[in-house]
Amino acid sequence: MESEAIIEKTVDYVKETLRKQEGSHDWFHIERVWKNAIQLGKAEQADMLVVQLAALLHDIADHKFHGGDETVGPRMAEEWLAGLGVDEEVVRHVSQIIADLSFKGAHVQTVMKTKEGMVVQDADRLDAIGAIGIARAFAYGGYKGQPLYDPAIQPTLHASFAEYKQAQSTSVNHFYEKLLLLKDRMNTETGRKLAEERHVFMERFLEELQQECGVSFIQPKSEGSGLV
């Protein structure tokens, strides 16, 4: 099967699979990450078949909606691509990117092993920051029934993925626990440039939100060095 046909069939598969998914991880999130990945992948001269398939399938079964199971997404991607007759090396590459992609806590290393993985991770992280990142943070917080903010719940820079997954927090804390950290963790030159403006927008938003709420959000201590 030609690459274009594989992409088209995968788009249809993802749209149908995520048809009833909540708004922060729905098809439109996938579509934005896909577009980001195409832009970054071309700039980085990456393998565009791998980049596009990994971007399209990266949230086909997010662990947050599958009881914390990190293996479901890579497995579903493998099964889908194998069923299309995609080259085994491409299937393994895409599956590994999906397995390694997600943010796993402030003090957890998430180093991507290939250029294509770096591109897709940056593409996904760009959709977690800026105006769309703000919208997604509060959409998911509402879905989970989290408080908007609560001065009694302080943000935490989690030491493990298990701690990060199990933490009970607030939507505002999510900015300090993850979103504001992403700018400095971009892998590609293009990703870093695009992240700068989105990061500044989030900082301005939080300043305005504090003024309107009449509170000062507690920020965690500096991350220190050596974190990725």
Short mmCIF file of C-alpha atoms in Angstrom, two decimals:
data_model
loop_
_atom_site.label_atom_id
_atom_site.label_comp_id
_atom_site.label_asym_id
_atom_site.label_seq_id
_atom_site.Cartn_x
_atom_site.Cartn_y
_atom_site.Cartn_z
CA MET A 1 0.00 0.00 0.00
CA GLU A 2 1.31 3.46 -0.90
CA SER A 3 2.21 5.88 1.89
CA GLU A 4 -0.58 8.31 0.97
CA ALA A 5 -3.21 5.56 1.22
CA ILE A 6 -1.81 4.42 4.58
CA ILE A 7 -2.09 7.97 5.92
CA GLU A 8 -5.64 8.39 4.60
CA LYS A 9 -6.82 5.11 6.14
CA THR A 10 -5.13 5.99 9.43
CA VAL A 11 -6.83 9.39 9.52
CA ASP A 12 -10.22 7.69 9.09
CA TYR A 13 -9.38 5.10 11.77
CA VAL A 14 -8.33 7.71 14.31
CA LYS A 15 -11.34 9.92 13.62
CA GLU A 16 -13.70 7.01 14.22
CA THR A 17 -11.85 5.69 17.28
CA LEU A 18 -11.79 9.09 18.99
CA ARG A 19 -15.26 10.15 17.82
CA LYS A 20 -16.62 10.40 21.39
CA GLN A 21 -13.38 11.35 23.15
CA GLU A 22 -13.41 14.32 25.53
CA GLY A 23 -12.32 17.65 24.08
CA SER A 24 -8.69 17.85 25.18
CA HIS A 25 -7.67 14.56 23.52
CA ASP A 26 -10.12 14.35 20.62
CA TRP A 27 -9.56 14.17 16.85
CA PHE A 28 -8.98 17.92 16.65
CA HIS A 29 -6.06 17.59 19.07
CA ILE A 30 -4.66 14.84 16.85
CA GLU A 31 -5.15 16.96 13.74
CA ARG A 32 -3.29 19.92 15.27
CA VAL A 33 -0.40 17.69 16.37
CA TRP A 34 -0.32 16.12 12.91
CA LYS A 35 -0.04 19.55 11.27
CA ASN A 36 2.63 20.61 13.76
CA ALA A 37 4.54 17.41 13.07
CA ILE A 38 4.46 17.95 9.31
CA GLN A 39 5.86 21.46 9.74
CA LEU A 40 8.59 20.34 12.14
CA GLY A 41 9.35 17.13 10.26
CA LYS A 42 9.98 18.94 7.00
CA ALA A 43 12.22 21.47 8.73
CA GLU A 44 14.20 18.66 10.37
CA GLN A 45 14.29 16.49 7.20
CA ALA A 46 12.75 13.57 9.09
CA ASP A 47 11.10 10.43 7.71
CA MET A 48 7.66 11.86 7.05
CA LEU A 49 5.81 8.54 6.95
CA VAL A 50 7.01 7.68 10.45
CA VAL A 51 6.37 11.24 11.67
CA GLN A 52 2.82 11.37 10.33
CA LEU A 53 1.82 7.91 11.54
CA ALA A 54 3.23 8.51 15.02
CA ALA A 55 1.49 11.90 15.24
CA LEU A 56 -1.82 10.46 14.09
CA LEU A 57 -1.68 7.46 16.42
CA HIS A 58 0.05 8.98 19.46
CA ASP A 59 -3.18 9.25 21.50
CA ILE A 60 -5.11 6.37 19.99
CA ALA A 61 -5.39 4.93 23.53
CA ASP A 62 -3.96 7.43 26.02
CA HIS A 63 -3.12 5.83 29.37
CA LYS A 64 -5.22 8.47 31.16
CA PHE A 65 -8.35 6.90 29.68
CA HIS A 66 -7.23 3.28 30.05
CA GLY A 67 -6.62 2.88 33.77
CA GLY A 68 -3.05 4.15 33.55
CA ASP A 69 -1.98 1.32 31.22
CA GLU A 70 0.86 2.68 29.07
CA THR A 71 0.97 -0.37 26.79
CA VAL A 72 -2.47 -0.07 25.19
CA GLY A 73 -1.61 2.79 22.83
CA PRO A 74 1.57 1.31 21.33
CA ARG A 75 -0.13 -2.07 21.00
CA MET A 76 -3.16 -0.65 19.18
CA ALA A 77 -0.90 1.30 16.85
CA GLU A 78 1.13 -1.82 16.08
CA GLU A 79 -1.98 -3.88 15.37
CA TRP A 80 -3.45 -1.21 13.12
CA LEU A 81 -0.30 -0.65 11.08
CA ALA A 82 0.48 -4.36 10.79
CA GLY A 83 -3.03 -4.89 9.46
CA LEU A 84 -2.29 -2.38 6.70
CA GLY A 85 0.87 -4.26 5.76
CA VAL A 86 3.19 -1.45 6.85
CA ASP A 87 6.89 -2.34 6.92
CA GLU A 88 7.84 -3.94 10.25
CA GLU A 89 10.65 -1.46 10.90
CA VAL A 90 8.24 1.45 10.46
CA VAL A 91 5.72 -0.22 12.77
CA ARG A 92 8.35 -0.71 15.49
CA HIS A 93 9.58 2.86 15.10
CA VAL A 94 6.09 4.35 15.38
CA SER A 95 5.23 2.14 18.37
CA GLN A 96 8.42 3.14 20.19
CA ILE A 97 7.74 6.83 19.63
CA ILE A 98 4.25 6.45 21.09
CA ALA A 99 5.60 4.54 24.09
CA ASP A 100 8.24 7.19 24.85
CA LEU A 101 6.29 10.33 23.93
CA SER A 102 4.37 11.48 26.98
CA PHE A 103 5.47 13.81 29.76
CA LYS A 104 6.07 11.64 32.81
CA GLY A 105 6.84 14.15 35.56
CA ALA A 106 9.15 17.10 36.14
CA HIS A 107 11.96 14.92 37.47
CA VAL A 108 11.58 12.11 34.94
CA GLN A 109 13.74 11.88 31.82
CA THR A 110 11.82 11.53 28.55
CA VAL A 111 14.58 11.46 25.97
CA MET A 112 13.44 10.57 22.45
CA LYS A 113 15.71 8.13 20.64
CA THR A 114 15.27 9.31 17.04
CA LYS A 115 14.83 12.51 15.05
CA GLU A 116 11.28 11.46 14.20
CA GLY A 117 10.50 10.92 17.88
CA MET A 118 11.87 14.36 18.74
CA VAL A 119 9.69 15.92 16.05
CA VAL A 120 6.48 14.23 17.20
CA GLN A 121 7.16 14.96 20.86
CA ASP A 122 7.68 18.65 20.05
CA ALA A 123 4.52 18.67 17.93
CA ASP A 124 2.50 17.22 20.79
CA ARG A 125 4.02 19.58 23.35
CA LEU A 126 3.28 22.62 21.20
CA ASP A 127 -0.40 21.69 21.47
CA ALA A 128 -0.06 21.62 25.27
CA ILE A 129 1.03 25.25 25.55
CA GLY A 130 -0.19 28.66 24.41
CA ALA A 131 -3.88 29.47 24.02
CA ILE A 132 -4.81 25.95 22.97
CA GLY A 133 -2.83 24.53 25.88
CA ILE A 134 -4.76 26.72 28.31
CA ALA A 135 -8.06 25.60 26.80
CA ARG A 136 -7.07 21.94 26.93
CA ALA A 137 -5.82 22.17 30.53
CA PHE A 138 -9.14 23.48 31.80
CA ALA A 139 -11.18 21.16 29.57
CA TYR A 140 -9.38 18.11 30.95
CA GLY A 141 -9.50 19.46 34.51
CA GLY A 142 -13.26 19.85 34.19
CA TYR A 143 -13.57 16.35 32.76
CA LYS A 144 -11.64 14.98 35.75
CA GLY A 145 -13.59 17.08 38.26
CA GLN A 146 -10.47 18.90 39.43
CA PRO A 147 -10.68 22.27 41.21
CA LEU A 148 -9.83 25.28 39.06
CA TYR A 149 -7.41 26.31 41.79
CA ASP A 150 -7.09 25.70 45.50
CA PRO A 151 -4.48 27.53 47.62
CA ALA A 152 -4.39 24.52 49.95
CA ILE A 153 -3.12 22.25 47.16
CA GLN A 154 0.43 23.12 46.23
CA PRO A 155 2.02 22.16 42.90
CA THR A 156 4.54 19.31 42.95
CA LEU A 157 7.49 18.53 40.69
CA HIS A 158 6.89 14.79 40.55
CA ALA A 159 9.79 12.39 40.96
CA SER A 160 8.30 9.43 39.07
CA PHE A 161 5.72 8.64 36.41
CA ALA A 162 3.69 6.68 38.94
CA GLU A 163 3.60 9.70 41.25
CA TYR A 164 2.66 11.98 38.35
CA LYS A 165 -0.20 9.71 37.22
CA GLN A 166 -1.63 9.28 40.71
CA ALA A 167 -1.38 12.90 41.85
CA GLN A 168 -4.53 14.81 42.80
CA SER A 169 -4.02 18.42 41.75
CA THR A 170 -5.73 21.47 40.24
CA SER A 171 -5.92 22.89 36.74
CA VAL A 172 -3.78 25.89 37.69
CA ASN A 173 -1.15 23.65 39.30
CA HIS A 174 -0.86 21.77 35.99
CA PHE A 175 0.81 24.84 34.51
CA TYR A 176 3.55 24.75 37.13
CA GLU A 177 3.84 20.97 37.18
CA LYS A 178 4.10 20.57 33.40
CA LEU A 179 3.07 23.25 30.90
CA LEU A 180 5.53 25.99 31.91
CA LEU A 181 8.35 23.43 31.83
CA LEU A 182 7.86 22.42 28.20
CA LYS A 183 9.50 25.39 26.50
CA ASP A 184 12.92 24.41 27.79
CA ARG A 185 12.41 20.76 26.86
CA MET A 186 11.77 21.14 23.14
CA ASN A 187 14.00 18.97 20.98
CA THR A 188 14.15 20.84 17.68
CA GLU A 189 15.20 24.34 16.67
CA THR A 190 11.84 25.02 15.03
CA GLY A 191 9.99 23.66 18.05
CA ARG A 192 11.93 25.91 20.41
CA LYS A 193 11.11 28.99 18.33
CA LEU A 194 7.41 28.19 18.16
CA ALA A 195 7.26 27.42 21.89
CA GLU A 196 8.66 30.80 22.97
CA GLU A 197 5.61 32.88 22.05
CA ARG A 198 3.17 30.31 23.40
CA HIS A 199 5.05 30.19 26.70
CA VAL A 200 4.90 33.98 27.10
CA PHE A 201 1.16 33.89 26.41
CA MET A 202 0.65 31.39 29.25
CA GLU A 203 2.66 33.56 31.65
CA ARG A 204 0.52 36.59 30.79
CA PHE A 205 -2.65 34.55 31.24
CA LEU A 206 -1.60 33.37 34.71
CA GLU A 207 -0.71 36.92 35.75
CA GLU A 208 -4.13 38.15 34.66
CA LEU A 209 -5.89 35.20 36.31
CA GLN A 210 -4.19 35.92 39.63
CA GLN A 211 -5.27 39.56 39.47
CA GLU A 212 -8.86 38.69 38.66
CA CYS A 213 -9.01 36.03 41.40
CA GLY A 214 -7.19 38.18 43.94
CA VAL A 215 -4.74 35.40 44.80
CA SER A 216 -1.09 34.54 44.27
CA PHE A 217 -0.52 31.07 42.90
CA ILE A 218 2.16 29.12 44.75
CA GLN A 219 5.00 28.06 42.48
CA PRO A 220 7.18 25.02 43.12
CA LYS A 221 10.86 25.44 43.88
CA SER A 222 13.30 25.68 40.96
CA GLU A 223 13.79 22.45 39.06
CA GLY A 224 17.56 22.67 39.28
CA SER A 225 19.82 21.26 36.58
CA GLY A 226 19.91 18.12 34.55
CA LEU A 227 16.18 17.66 34.05
CA VAL A 228 14.76 16.89 30.63
#
